[in-house]
Amino acid sequence: MQGDAVLGSSFRRLIDYTSANRVDKYFLVYLVWLLAAAAWVWTLLISPQAMAGMLDVLGVHRFTISAIQRFGFVLLGLAWLVATLWTEHYLRTSVSKQRVVRSVVRVVIATIVIFIVTTLVQLSPVLVQLI
């Protein structure tokens, strides 16, 4: 009888540890998701200015630039929404598949790449003038 009690308490501790570990993983996943979504919002907000600067350097007519800016902002907003929802699903399912670290690293790398590309596009008029 006492052996069952010891086995039961050990099993309970294992479940408690696993639950706590799972809660920590979900906390990490949702923290990364929120930070990535916030970084993407910032990227979304500076993208119209970056596109306008790049198109101006390319010699596109100002009315065309205005139309591309407005339509591009809507498309980028939709892309942001889809990317945010997909990322949440991807990270959430990574917890059950035991691939949290790999998924978090992929999302962080994708966010950094998006940030760098947007920054380079924003700096493209300055870079063209330097060349």
PDB file of C-alpha atoms in Angstrom:
ATOM      1  CA  MET A   1       0.000   0.000   0.000  1.00  0.00           C
ATOM      2  CA  GLN A   2       2.812   2.370   0.898  1.00  0.00           C
ATOM      3  CA  GLY A   3       4.577   1.585  -2.384  1.00  0.00           C
ATOM      4  CA  ASP A   4       1.537   2.779  -4.301  1.00  0.00           C
ATOM      5  CA  ALA A   5       1.559   6.050  -2.335  1.00  0.00           C
ATOM      6  CA  VAL A   6       5.228   6.632  -3.160  1.00  0.00           C
ATOM      7  CA  LEU A   7       4.643   5.778  -6.796  1.00  0.00           C
ATOM      8  CA  GLY A   8       1.603   8.049  -6.856  1.00  0.00           C
ATOM      9  CA  SER A   9       3.500  11.007  -5.370  1.00  0.00           C
ATOM     10  CA  SER A  10       6.391  10.497  -7.797  1.00  0.00           C
ATOM     11  CA  PHE A  11       3.963  10.395 -10.694  1.00  0.00           C
ATOM     12  CA  ARG A  12       2.222  13.527  -9.389  1.00  0.00           C
ATOM     13  CA  ARG A  13       5.571  15.352  -9.162  1.00  0.00           C
ATOM     14  CA  LEU A  14       6.418  14.297 -12.707  1.00  0.00           C
ATOM     15  CA  ILE A  15       3.081  15.605 -13.985  1.00  0.00           C
ATOM     16  CA  ASP A  16       3.520  18.863 -12.045  1.00  0.00           C
ATOM     17  CA  TYR A  17       7.015  19.296 -13.507  1.00  0.00           C
ATOM     18  CA  THR A  18       5.783  18.569 -17.018  1.00  0.00           C
ATOM     19  CA  SER A  19       2.868  20.984 -16.633  1.00  0.00           C
ATOM     20  CA  ALA A  20       5.151  23.720 -15.328  1.00  0.00           C
ATOM     21  CA  ASN A  21       7.587  23.062 -18.135  1.00  0.00           C
ATOM     22  CA  ARG A  22       4.749  23.234 -20.656  1.00  0.00           C
ATOM     23  CA  VAL A  23       3.479  26.502 -19.168  1.00  0.00           C
ATOM     24  CA  ASP A  24       6.996  27.940 -19.481  1.00  0.00           C
ATOM     25  CA  LYS A  25       7.141  26.856 -23.113  1.00  0.00           C
ATOM     26  CA  TYR A  26       3.775  28.444 -23.863  1.00  0.00           C
ATOM     27  CA  PHE A  27       4.901  31.628 -22.107  1.00  0.00           C
ATOM     28  CA  LEU A  28       8.059  31.719 -24.246  1.00  0.00           C
ATOM     29  CA  VAL A  29       6.105  31.001 -27.423  1.00  0.00           C
ATOM     30  CA  TYR A  30       3.545  33.739 -26.820  1.00  0.00           C
ATOM     31  CA  LEU A  31       6.221  36.215 -25.740  1.00  0.00           C
ATOM     32  CA  VAL A  32       8.143  35.626 -28.986  1.00  0.00           C
ATOM     33  CA  TRP A  33       4.897  35.859 -30.956  1.00  0.00           C
ATOM     34  CA  LEU A  34       3.991  39.218 -29.399  1.00  0.00           C
ATOM     35  CA  LEU A  35       7.490  40.625 -29.935  1.00  0.00           C
ATOM     36  CA  ALA A  36       7.552  39.452 -33.561  1.00  0.00           C
ATOM     37  CA  ALA A  37       4.094  40.918 -34.217  1.00  0.00           C
ATOM     38  CA  ALA A  38       5.178  44.235 -32.665  1.00  0.00           C
ATOM     39  CA  ALA A  39       8.335  44.301 -34.791  1.00  0.00           C
ATOM     40  CA  TRP A  40       6.253  43.562 -37.872  1.00  0.00           C
ATOM     41  CA  VAL A  41       3.862  46.427 -37.005  1.00  0.00           C
ATOM     42  CA  TRP A  42       6.832  48.785 -36.847  1.00  0.00           C
ATOM     43  CA  THR A  43       8.025  47.442 -40.189  1.00  0.00           C
ATOM     44  CA  LEU A  44       4.518  47.891 -41.600  1.00  0.00           C
ATOM     45  CA  LEU A  45       4.436  51.516 -40.461  1.00  0.00           C
ATOM     46  CA  ILE A  46       7.778  52.476 -42.034  1.00  0.00           C
ATOM     47  CA  SER A  47       7.230  50.519 -45.257  1.00  0.00           C
ATOM     48  CA  PRO A  48       5.162  53.171 -47.107  1.00  0.00           C
ATOM     49  CA  GLN A  49       7.888  55.783 -46.576  1.00  0.00           C
ATOM     50  CA  ALA A  50      10.530  53.294 -47.625  1.00  0.00           C
ATOM     51  CA  MET A  51       8.597  52.364 -50.773  1.00  0.00           C
ATOM     52  CA  ALA A  52       8.021  56.036 -51.647  1.00  0.00           C
ATOM     53  CA  GLY A  53      11.715  56.827 -51.295  1.00  0.00           C
ATOM     54  CA  MET A  54      12.746  53.867 -53.407  1.00  0.00           C
ATOM     55  CA  LEU A  55      10.174  54.609 -56.125  1.00  0.00           C
ATOM     56  CA  ASP A  56      11.192  58.278 -56.177  1.00  0.00           C
ATOM     57  CA  VAL A  57      14.805  57.274 -56.775  1.00  0.00           C
ATOM     58  CA  LEU A  58      13.648  55.007 -59.604  1.00  0.00           C
ATOM     59  CA  GLY A  59      11.918  57.985 -61.237  1.00  0.00           C
ATOM     60  CA  VAL A  60       8.319  56.818 -60.886  1.00  0.00           C
ATOM     61  CA  HIS A  61       5.639  59.526 -61.303  1.00  0.00           C
ATOM     62  CA  ARG A  62       4.423  61.030 -58.007  1.00  0.00           C
ATOM     63  CA  PHE A  63       0.760  60.057 -58.580  1.00  0.00           C
ATOM     64  CA  THR A  64       1.825  56.493 -59.208  1.00  0.00           C
ATOM     65  CA  ILE A  65       3.911  56.548 -56.035  1.00  0.00           C
ATOM     66  CA  SER A  66       0.880  57.727 -54.053  1.00  0.00           C
ATOM     67  CA  ALA A  67      -1.317  54.949 -55.445  1.00  0.00           C
ATOM     68  CA  ILE A  68       1.340  52.304 -54.849  1.00  0.00           C
ATOM     69  CA  GLN A  69       1.841  53.575 -51.300  1.00  0.00           C
ATOM     70  CA  ARG A  70      -1.840  53.374 -50.403  1.00  0.00           C
ATOM     71  CA  PHE A  71      -2.527  50.057 -52.105  1.00  0.00           C
ATOM     72  CA  GLY A  72       0.766  48.630 -50.858  1.00  0.00           C
ATOM     73  CA  PHE A  73      -0.085  49.560 -47.280  1.00  0.00           C
ATOM     74  CA  VAL A  74      -3.357  47.625 -47.503  1.00  0.00           C
ATOM     75  CA  LEU A  75      -1.592  44.594 -48.982  1.00  0.00           C
ATOM     76  CA  LEU A  76       1.163  44.764 -46.373  1.00  0.00           C
ATOM     77  CA  GLY A  77      -1.482  45.014 -43.648  1.00  0.00           C
ATOM     78  CA  LEU A  78      -3.164  41.870 -44.936  1.00  0.00           C
ATOM     79  CA  ALA A  79       0.214  40.132 -45.170  1.00  0.00           C
ATOM     80  CA  TRP A  80       0.936  41.194 -41.575  1.00  0.00           C
ATOM     81  CA  LEU A  81      -2.389  39.750 -40.394  1.00  0.00           C
ATOM     82  CA  VAL A  82      -1.834  36.437 -42.170  1.00  0.00           C
ATOM     83  CA  ALA A  83       1.783  36.205 -40.961  1.00  0.00           C
ATOM     84  CA  THR A  84       0.776  36.972 -37.382  1.00  0.00           C
ATOM     85  CA  LEU A  85      -1.985  34.348 -37.337  1.00  0.00           C
ATOM     86  CA  TRP A  86       0.193  31.742 -39.041  1.00  0.00           C
ATOM     87  CA  THR A  87       3.089  32.429 -36.664  1.00  0.00           C
ATOM     88  CA  GLU A  88       0.832  32.016 -33.631  1.00  0.00           C
ATOM     89  CA  HIS A  89      -0.381  28.667 -34.955  1.00  0.00           C
ATOM     90  CA  TYR A  90       3.153  27.561 -35.881  1.00  0.00           C
ATOM     91  CA  LEU A  91       4.569  28.421 -32.460  1.00  0.00           C
ATOM     92  CA  ARG A  92       1.608  27.003 -30.523  1.00  0.00           C
ATOM     93  CA  THR A  93       1.777  23.653 -32.326  1.00  0.00           C
ATOM     94  CA  SER A  94       5.547  23.515 -31.810  1.00  0.00           C
ATOM     95  CA  VAL A  95       4.936  23.029 -28.078  1.00  0.00           C
ATOM     96  CA  SER A  96       2.998  19.808 -28.621  1.00  0.00           C
ATOM     97  CA  LYS A  97       5.554  18.600 -31.175  1.00  0.00           C
ATOM     98  CA  GLN A  98       8.479  19.303 -28.802  1.00  0.00           C
ATOM     99  CA  ARG A  99      10.114  21.683 -31.309  1.00  0.00           C
ATOM    100  CA  VAL A 100       9.886  24.949 -29.405  1.00  0.00           C
ATOM    101  CA  VAL A 101      13.508  26.037 -29.684  1.00  0.00           C
ATOM    102  CA  ARG A 102      13.709  25.370 -33.416  1.00  0.00           C
ATOM    103  CA  SER A 103      10.443  27.206 -34.074  1.00  0.00           C
ATOM    104  CA  VAL A 104      11.386  30.190 -31.919  1.00  0.00           C
ATOM    105  CA  VAL A 105      14.758  30.488 -33.651  1.00  0.00           C
ATOM    106  CA  ARG A 106      13.097  30.377 -37.082  1.00  0.00           C
ATOM    107  CA  VAL A 107      10.612  33.099 -36.148  1.00  0.00           C
ATOM    108  CA  VAL A 108      13.350  35.299 -34.676  1.00  0.00           C
ATOM    109  CA  ILE A 109      15.533  34.867 -37.778  1.00  0.00           C
ATOM    110  CA  ALA A 110      12.585  35.662 -40.083  1.00  0.00           C
ATOM    111  CA  THR A 111      11.816  38.782 -38.049  1.00  0.00           C
ATOM    112  CA  ILE A 112      15.436  39.938 -38.216  1.00  0.00           C
ATOM    113  CA  VAL A 113      15.555  39.346 -41.990  1.00  0.00           C
ATOM    114  CA  ILE A 114      12.318  41.317 -42.498  1.00  0.00           C
ATOM    115  CA  PHE A 115      13.702  44.131 -40.359  1.00  0.00           C
ATOM    116  CA  ILE A 116      16.999  44.244 -42.287  1.00  0.00           C
ATOM    117  CA  VAL A 117      15.287  44.191 -45.700  1.00  0.00           C
ATOM    118  CA  THR A 118      12.918  46.996 -44.692  1.00  0.00           C
ATOM    119  CA  THR A 119      15.788  49.058 -43.331  1.00  0.00           C
ATOM    120  CA  LEU A 120      17.793  48.560 -46.535  1.00  0.00           C
ATOM    121  CA  VAL A 121      14.792  49.583 -48.651  1.00  0.00           C
ATOM    122  CA  GLN A 122      14.337  52.648 -46.460  1.00  0.00           C
ATOM    123  CA  LEU A 123      18.014  53.538 -46.861  1.00  0.00           C
ATOM    124  CA  SER A 124      18.054  52.816 -50.611  1.00  0.00           C
ATOM    125  CA  PRO A 125      17.736  56.500 -51.662  1.00  0.00           C
ATOM    126  CA  VAL A 126      20.727  57.371 -49.493  1.00  0.00           C
ATOM    127  CA  LEU A 127      22.712  54.398 -50.782  1.00  0.00           C
ATOM    128  CA  VAL A 128      21.941  55.295 -54.411  1.00  0.00           C
ATOM    129  CA  GLN A 129      23.139  58.864 -53.866  1.00  0.00           C
ATOM    130  CA  LEU A 130      26.372  57.595 -52.324  1.00  0.00           C
ATOM    131  CA  ILE A 131      27.056  55.390 -55.339  1.00  0.00           C
TER     132      ILE A 131
END
